Amino acid sequence: MKRVAIIGVGNSKFGVRSDVTYPELAFEAFKEALEDAGIAQEDIEMSVVGTVGNRLYDMYPAPLINEYIGLASKGPLRVEAACASGSAALFTAYDAIASERVETAIVIGVEKMCEVDTQTSTAIGGRGCYLWEFHMFGTSFASYYALFATAHMAKYKTTEEQLAKVAVKNHYYASKNPKAHFQKEITIETVLKSRVICWPLKLYDCCPISDGAAALILASGEKIKDLGVQDPVWIEAIGFGSDTGNLTRREDYTSLKSTKMASEMAYKIAKVKPEDVEVAEVHDCFTIAEIMAYEDLEFCKKGEGGKLIDEGQTWIGGKIPTNIDGGLKAKGHPLGATGCSMVYELTRQLRNESGNRQVPLKKYIALAHNVGMTGQYCYVTILRR
Amino acid sequence: MKRVAIIGVGNSKFGVRSDVTYPELAFEAFKEALEDAGIAQEDIEMSVVGTVGNRLYDMYPAPLINEYIGLASKGPLRVEAACASGSAALFTAYDAIASERVETAIVIGVEKMCEVDTQTSTAIGGRGCYLWEFHMFGTSFASYYALFATAHMAKYKTTEEQLAKVAVKNHYYASKNPKAHFQKEITIETVLKSRVICWPLKLYDCCPISDGAAALILASGEKIKDLGVQDPVWIEAIGFGSDTGNLTRREDYTSLKSTKMASEMAYKIAKVKPEDVEVAEVHDCFTIAEIMAYEDLEFCKKGEGGKLIDEGQTWIGGKIPTNIDGGLKAKGHPLGATGCSMVYELTRQLRNESGNRQVPLKKYIALAHNVGMTGQYCYVTILRR
């Protein structure tokens, strides 16, 4: 298995991007990644687009994007894994290099969600158990996570205040990240007093609907020598997991089995322990999701996620700084872009380029955790420099 | 790069399958592949679904299918490359084994097209240059291929009769394939007298709208020893190509550049010459597409595709028997299923299991050619036993 390095990263501004089209948004991230890598467009052998896509822009988004950015002759496929589409695309491009198929590849994660008429019905509502729970009981995406939250509160005495603290942290860091959708700090009261979406989740417990793109340029260990790249960020492992979407078949509502599968696989391949990770991006589509991720990724013991945020351990200076870019919660969550954007942030952290949000590092090990739907998919990526 | 073998194949009946749901259709192919491989469901480490999918069934088809067939914990992604989605999924699963990520994987290509309201507008119409040529000039899928046909007729004196002969051959073999959508032989007159869709293409020059699924179970060279599999079919290479969808940017209308890219890559990796191939499946969405494929895959010289069918060289007994299962033209073309179904047919041919359609083999080398859209994507897979 060949080693794979990240040699260039780019991230568009996240938010309501009615100023650009779908391919233009992808181009923003692509251009930055190409300049960051310092290579020519011709050096890229393969392009993988990660996106859910939508009817408005085309049923076939990859050629549309590759055509616009000048990679029409390098783009053989689109990869989709709902909210984890960006990570699934990274996984595919990684394998194409690790298998010695190509020496370089670009991953482009992109989504334009703010102008679509279907987001609440199919794209969001249908992220659970589509043919049964959604249609029969009206279980929407927020209500699935509300179910997880009430289960966690009942079993582990997790509180609404603890959930709110996740939102406060993530909005705080988003306010320092010019690419984040939200740029304002909030307080615990802001969250607690916001309107209930599905109890105990309130408006500020939920990530927004955002437009955005992120791009990653990968190269094999041999290729980086030819390109003169020194000291890159390495992908040590990508673990994957998946699980039933039918909640009646799940063993536990306080944990995501797919996260446990993916992280166990990634830790094992990378020969890394949870306590080695110095900075993390986790999938906080709702505040409870971040608490569950702390536990499932073994940053703390099961049931102690609330305590971890209470103690400030996931802020810079704490045990495991998490979502220092604002997370899905406040940076935004353009489905296909999210997984790539997580790796964009961690690559820059590992390169000490994060300015006033820089996490102090010793081991230079980082972890990205990207979930699709209500845990049907999960990818855990471990990076090291 | 690890070697990858095909240890099990399955194919549903193609046609108007209003008798089954989308996941049930996938199950038909899955069950046959599993029985053919003679392994247990638990032996499969990863499932890749290749499908275009549609709003009716879900924006997220992979969990729906994996849930139904009992692979919910093994299915991390869906791959899409329009009409080449099945091959793109095979490519992804192949890389996952070749990179040593997993030892076994299943590829499930599936599409249900007959009950959807959008096929002619977006799914079919939008397969060209969606944002420009389709909306501005109304260029539909058939009119793109009609354009290729008129260019080929003008440059190489290819005739409507030669196009019709492709349809006659493919209907003939479909009539001997119980899984094919069409079960009737036709004559040259049937084609020539059928109504014009977009001149020179008539109704019988066009492939139908079909439902169908096909599944392939793959394993690494090491794993087949553990499983006790003897003498499997090997995937020698998967070449990929892609090209602009904007016809004003294409150099040539009588050839698909992506086919040339993909086949050159595949021949090189497999160390196989075009004349070594003894049986082929090519992408005959329209009869002209098969003629172009003969030439682009170098089964004959450029411009001599019409002569090749005139001479009967692509029938059993000829130089290069092609689409002996009926092809897209008469077996049917359920987008995501097609690439997998091609490999299903060739695997059975290489195992001498094709009964009254068996091609006599000496070298046991086969080739599958799967195109997406109007040549934006292409995959060429070379198999050997």
GROMACS .gro file of C-alpha atoms in nm, chain A residues 1-2 23 45-46 51-64 67-68 71-83 88-89 91-92 94-102 116-118 122-124 126-131 238-246 249 257 261 265 269 335 373 376-379, chain B residues 1-2 23 45-46 51-64 67-68 71-83 88-89 91-92 94-102 116-118 122-124 126-131 238-246 249 257 261 265 269 335 373 376-379:
model
  158
    1MET     CA    1   0.000   0.000   0.000
    2LYS     CA    2   0.155   0.328  -0.116
   23PRO     CA    3  -1.917   2.501  -1.068
   45GLU     CA    4  -0.408   1.273  -1.308
   46MET     CA    5  -0.756   1.221  -1.171
   51THR     CA    6  -2.138   1.578  -0.384
   52VAL     CA    7  -2.498   1.486  -0.321
   53GLY     CA    8  -2.597   1.714  -0.607
   54ASN     CA    9  -2.946   1.812  -0.693
   55ARG     CA   10  -3.189   1.837  -0.979
   56LEU     CA   11  -3.141   2.210  -1.015
   57TYR     CA   12  -2.782   2.175  -1.124
   58ASP     CA   13  -2.780   1.840  -1.296
   59MET     CA   14  -2.820   1.477  -1.218
   60TYR     CA   15  -2.458   1.445  -1.334
   61PRO     CA   16  -2.254   1.698  -1.138
   62ALA     CA   17  -1.900   1.569  -1.197
   63PRO     CA   18  -1.866   1.654  -1.569
   64LEU     CA   19  -2.023   1.993  -1.506
   67GLU     CA   20  -1.556   2.093  -1.742
   68TYR     CA   21  -1.565   2.431  -1.572
   71LEU     CA   22  -1.028   1.888  -1.566
   72ALA     CA   23  -1.275   1.742  -1.817
   73SER     CA   24  -1.017   1.488  -1.929
   74LYS     CA   25  -0.932   1.383  -1.574
   75GLY     CA   26  -1.270   1.327  -1.411
   76PRO     CA   27  -1.404   0.975  -1.426
   77LEU     CA   28  -1.660   0.969  -1.144
   78ARG     CA   29  -1.872   1.126  -0.871
   79VAL     CA   30  -1.895   0.976  -0.524
   80GLU     CA   31  -2.188   1.017  -0.286
   81ALA     CA   32  -2.233   0.919   0.076
   82ALA     CA   33  -2.486   1.183   0.187
   83CYS     CA   34  -2.325   1.422   0.443
   88ALA     CA   35  -1.608   0.917   0.052
   89ALA     CA   36  -1.449   1.104  -0.239
   91PHE     CA   37  -1.141   0.761   0.032
   92THR     CA   38  -1.181   0.686  -0.341
   94TYR     CA   39  -0.676   0.780  -0.169
   95ASP     CA   40  -0.735   0.422  -0.288
   96ALA     CA   41  -0.660   0.521  -0.649
   97ILE     CA   42  -0.314   0.637  -0.535
   98ALA     CA   43  -0.258   0.363  -0.275
   99SER     CA   44  -0.337   0.099  -0.539
  100GLU     CA   45  -0.077   0.257  -0.773
  101ARG     CA   46  -0.340   0.350  -1.031
  102VAL     CA   47  -0.236   0.717  -1.034
  116VAL     CA   48  -3.292   2.431  -0.378
  117ASP     CA   49  -3.658   2.367  -0.319
  118THR     CA   50  -3.614   2.015  -0.191
  122THR     CA   51  -3.589   1.475   0.052
  123ALA     CA   52  -3.234   1.593   0.113
  124ILE     CA   53  -3.282   1.649   0.483
  126GLY     CA   54  -3.485   1.155   0.382
  127ARG     CA   55  -3.153   1.120   0.558
  128GLY     CA   56  -3.298   0.878   0.806
  129CYS     CA   57  -3.484   0.562   0.721
  130TYR     CA   58  -3.647   0.696   0.409
  131LEU     CA   59  -3.901   0.438   0.305
  238ILE     CA   60  -0.906   0.631   0.642
  239GLY     CA   61  -1.139   0.406   0.837
  240PHE     CA   62  -1.494   0.349   0.718
  241GLY     CA   63  -1.808   0.226   0.886
  242SER     CA   64  -2.173   0.191   0.802
  243ASP     CA   65  -2.489   0.089   0.983
  244THR     CA   66  -2.861   0.040   0.944
  245GLY     CA   67  -3.072   0.351   0.906
  246ASN     CA   68  -3.366   0.180   1.066
  249ARG     CA   69  -3.268  -0.223   1.447
  257LYS     CA   70  -2.188   0.218   1.564
  261MET     CA   71  -1.627   0.090   1.338
  265MET     CA   72  -1.027   0.076   1.184
  269ILE     CA   73  -0.421   0.112   1.058
  335LEU     CA   74  -2.292   1.820   0.244
  373MET     CA   75  -2.724   1.054   0.734
  376GLN     CA   76  -2.553   0.503   0.793
  377TYR     CA   77  -2.205   0.612   0.683
  378CYS     CA   78  -1.894   0.718   0.871
  379TYR     CA   79  -1.537   0.798   0.772
  386MET     CA   80  -0.076  -0.354  -0.671
  387LYS     CA   81  -0.267  -0.662  -0.562
  408PRO     CA   82  -3.388  -0.275  -0.365
  430GLU     CA   83  -1.608  -0.670   0.352
  431MET     CA   84  -1.738  -0.381   0.146
  436THR     CA   85  -2.641   0.388  -0.971
  437VAL     CA   86  -2.764   0.718  -1.105
  438GLY     CA   87  -3.065   0.688  -0.877
  439ASN     CA   88  -3.365   0.908  -0.884
  440ARG     CA   89  -3.592   1.116  -0.668
  441LEU     CA   90  -3.863   0.854  -0.662
  442TYR     CA   91  -3.651   0.606  -0.474
  443ASP     CA   92  -3.426   0.829  -0.268
  444MET     CA   93  -3.147   1.076  -0.309
  445TYR     CA   94  -2.939   0.826  -0.112
  446PRO     CA   95  -2.974   0.489  -0.282
  447ALA     CA   96  -2.680   0.299  -0.129
  448PRO     CA   97  -2.812   0.263   0.229
  449LEU     CA   98  -3.155   0.171   0.093
  452GLU     CA   99  -3.014  -0.228   0.416
  453TYR     CA  100  -3.245  -0.450   0.211
  456LEU     CA  101  -2.507  -0.534   0.392
  457ALA     CA  102  -2.594  -0.223   0.593
  458SER     CA  103  -2.272  -0.254   0.789
  459LYS     CA  104  -2.058  -0.297   0.477
  460GLY     CA  105  -2.174  -0.018   0.249
  461PRO     CA  106  -1.980   0.305   0.272
  462LEU     CA  107  -2.061   0.475  -0.058
  463ARG     CA  108  -2.244   0.514  -0.389
  464VAL     CA  109  -2.060   0.584  -0.713
  465GLU     CA  110  -2.208   0.759  -1.014
  466ALA     CA  111  -2.075   0.815  -1.364
  467ALA     CA  112  -2.402   0.838  -1.560
  468CYS     CA  113  -2.437   0.537  -1.797
  473ALA     CA  114  -1.715   0.332  -1.197
  474ALA     CA  115  -1.835   0.127  -0.900
  476PHE     CA  116  -1.326   0.065  -1.052
  477THR     CA  117  -1.376   0.186  -0.693
  479TYR     CA  118  -1.117  -0.285  -0.752
  480ASP     CA  119  -0.899  -0.006  -0.609
  481ALA     CA  120  -1.015  -0.086  -0.256
  482ILE     CA  121  -0.880  -0.439  -0.299
  483ALA     CA  122  -0.572  -0.343  -0.506
  484SER     CA  123  -0.474  -0.089  -0.239
  485GLU     CA  124  -0.500  -0.362   0.027
  486ARG     CA  125  -0.785  -0.186   0.208
  487VAL     CA  126  -1.010  -0.493   0.191
  501VAL     CA  127  -3.975   0.762  -1.338
  502ASP     CA  128  -4.123   1.081  -1.468
  503THR     CA  129  -3.793   1.247  -1.541
  507THR     CA  130  -3.307   1.532  -1.713
  508ALA     CA  131  -3.176   1.177  -1.704
  509ILE     CA  132  -3.162   1.138  -2.079
  511GLY     CA  133  -2.917   1.612  -1.971
  512ARG     CA  134  -2.657   1.357  -2.064
  513GLY     CA  135  -2.494   1.591  -2.308
  514CYS     CA  136  -2.375   1.941  -2.233
  515TYR     CA  137  -2.647   2.019  -1.984
  516LEU     CA  138  -2.617   2.387  -1.913
  623ILE     CA  139  -0.948  -0.107  -1.573
  624GLY     CA  140  -0.862   0.193  -1.788
  625PHE     CA  141  -1.052   0.518  -1.749
  626GLY     CA  142  -1.099   0.819  -1.970
  627SER     CA  143  -1.304   1.135  -1.968
  628ASP     CA  144  -1.368   1.424  -2.203
  629THR     CA  145  -1.554   1.750  -2.245
  630GLY     CA  146  -1.930   1.726  -2.291
  631ASN     CA  147  -1.930   2.042  -2.496
  634ARG     CA  148  -1.471   2.171  -2.795
  642LYS     CA  149  -1.159   1.045  -2.712
  646MET     CA  150  -0.785   0.710  -2.350
  650MET     CA  151  -0.460   0.268  -2.063
  654ILE     CA  152  -0.165  -0.214  -1.806
  720LEU     CA  153  -2.773   0.286  -1.642
  758MET     CA  154  -2.313   1.040  -2.127
  761GLN     CA  155  -1.771   1.240  -2.083
  762TYR     CA  156  -1.678   0.915  -1.910
  763CYS     CA  157  -1.537   0.585  -2.031
  764TYR     CA  158  -1.414   0.269  -1.862
   0.00000   0.00000   0.00000
